[in-house]
XYZ file of C-alpha atoms in Angstrom:
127
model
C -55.915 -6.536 -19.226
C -57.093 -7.425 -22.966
C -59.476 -10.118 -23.746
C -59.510 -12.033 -27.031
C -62.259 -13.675 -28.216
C -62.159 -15.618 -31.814
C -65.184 -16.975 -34.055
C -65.894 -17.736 -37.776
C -63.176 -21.039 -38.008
C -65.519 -23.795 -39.007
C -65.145 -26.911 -41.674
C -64.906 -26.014 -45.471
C -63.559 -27.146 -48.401
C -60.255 -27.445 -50.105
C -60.438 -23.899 -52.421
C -62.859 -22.385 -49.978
C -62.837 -19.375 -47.778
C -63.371 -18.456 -44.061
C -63.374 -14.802 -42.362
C -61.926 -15.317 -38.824
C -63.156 -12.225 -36.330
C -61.077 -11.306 -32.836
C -63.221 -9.334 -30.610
C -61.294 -7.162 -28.186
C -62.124 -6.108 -24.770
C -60.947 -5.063 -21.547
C -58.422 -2.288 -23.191
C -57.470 0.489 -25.948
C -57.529 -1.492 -28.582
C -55.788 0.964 -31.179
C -52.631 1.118 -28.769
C -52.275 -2.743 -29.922
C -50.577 -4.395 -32.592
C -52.576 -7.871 -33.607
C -51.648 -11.065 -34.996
C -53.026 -14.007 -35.485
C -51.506 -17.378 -35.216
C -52.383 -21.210 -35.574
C -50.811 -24.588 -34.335
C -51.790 -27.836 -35.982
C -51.700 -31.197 -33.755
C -48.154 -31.820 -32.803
C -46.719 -28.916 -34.468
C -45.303 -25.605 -32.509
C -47.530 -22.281 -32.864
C -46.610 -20.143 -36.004
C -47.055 -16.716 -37.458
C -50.386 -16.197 -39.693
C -50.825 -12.167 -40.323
C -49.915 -9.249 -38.282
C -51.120 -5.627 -38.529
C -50.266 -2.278 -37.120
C -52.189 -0.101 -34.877
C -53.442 2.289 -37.516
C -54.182 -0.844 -40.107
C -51.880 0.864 -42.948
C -48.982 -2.194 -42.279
C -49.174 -5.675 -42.403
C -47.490 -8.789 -42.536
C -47.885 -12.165 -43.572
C -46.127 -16.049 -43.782
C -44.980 -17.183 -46.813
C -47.290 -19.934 -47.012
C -50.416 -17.747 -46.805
C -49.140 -14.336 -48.447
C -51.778 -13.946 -51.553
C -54.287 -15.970 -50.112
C -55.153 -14.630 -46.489
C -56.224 -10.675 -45.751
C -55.507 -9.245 -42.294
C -57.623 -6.233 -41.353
C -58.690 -4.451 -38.374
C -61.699 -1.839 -37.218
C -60.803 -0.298 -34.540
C -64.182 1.723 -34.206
C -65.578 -1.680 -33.566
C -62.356 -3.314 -31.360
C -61.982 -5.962 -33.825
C -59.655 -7.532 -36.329
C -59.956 -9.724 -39.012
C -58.197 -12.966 -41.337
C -59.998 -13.201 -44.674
C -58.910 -16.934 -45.669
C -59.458 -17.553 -49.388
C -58.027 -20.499 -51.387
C -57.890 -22.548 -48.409
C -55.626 -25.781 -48.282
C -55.693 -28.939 -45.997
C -52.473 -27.600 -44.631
C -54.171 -24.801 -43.540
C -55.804 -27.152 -40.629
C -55.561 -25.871 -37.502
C -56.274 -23.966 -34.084
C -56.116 -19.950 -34.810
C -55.870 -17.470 -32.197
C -55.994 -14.203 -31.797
C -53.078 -11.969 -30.215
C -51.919 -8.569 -28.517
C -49.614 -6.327 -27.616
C -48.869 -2.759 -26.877
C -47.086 -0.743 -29.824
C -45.454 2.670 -29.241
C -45.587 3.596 -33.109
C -48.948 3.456 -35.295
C -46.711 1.535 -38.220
C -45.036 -1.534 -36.181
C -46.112 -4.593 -36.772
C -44.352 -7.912 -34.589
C -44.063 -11.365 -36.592
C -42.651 -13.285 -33.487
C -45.446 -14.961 -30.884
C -43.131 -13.894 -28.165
C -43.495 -10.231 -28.817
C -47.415 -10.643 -28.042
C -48.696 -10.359 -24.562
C -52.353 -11.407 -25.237
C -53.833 -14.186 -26.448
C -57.231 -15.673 -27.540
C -58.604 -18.960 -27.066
C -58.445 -20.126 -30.710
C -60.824 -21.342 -33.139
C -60.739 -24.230 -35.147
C -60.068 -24.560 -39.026
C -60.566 -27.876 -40.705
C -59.808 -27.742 -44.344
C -61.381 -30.514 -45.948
C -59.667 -32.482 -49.254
């Protein structure tokens, strides 16, 4: 069993920048793929970021490729979202997720291929 915990969301500014940490627990954390996701109020959970076991593949949304950095240290069970240029529409709950990977280069986009998940942290973009 994996546990997820999230910090670093807060309140900034329109054109400002956040680093979100996941700290991992509980398991191997290099035999997991991570991704992080957010949900605004009364919207359904979306993709962020994902990265691969080894940290040498990644993927990202449309709306935040060029803006938002996915990273991982696996030394220290943790991964990362670097959040630069941030937007108002980029106001929401981000979590954390988990899941077993066979290969050190996959990488899963879809919330329903992760097992584990955080309890979020909040991200209030300000105008």
């Amino acid at each position: 069993q994996v546990q997820l915990v999230e910090s670093g969301g807060g309140l900034v500014q329109a054109g400002g920048s956040l680093r979100l940490s996941c700290a991992a627990s509980g398991g191997t954390f290099s035999s997991y793929a991570m991704g992080w996701f957010r949900q605004a109020p009364g919207k359904a959970r979306e993709f962020v970021a994902s990265i691969s076991r080894s940290g040498g593949n990644t993927g990202y949304a449309d709306s935040v490729k060029g803006r938002f950095t996915i990273s991982r240290d696996n030394a220290k069970n943790t991964v990362y979202l670097q959040m630069n240029s941030l937007k108002p529409e980029d106001t929401a709950v981000y979590y954390c997720a988990a899941t077993g990977a066979f290969t050190w280069s996959q990488y899963f986009t879809n919330r329903d291929d992760y097992r584990y998940w955080g309890q979020g942290t909040q991200v209030t973009v300000s105008s």
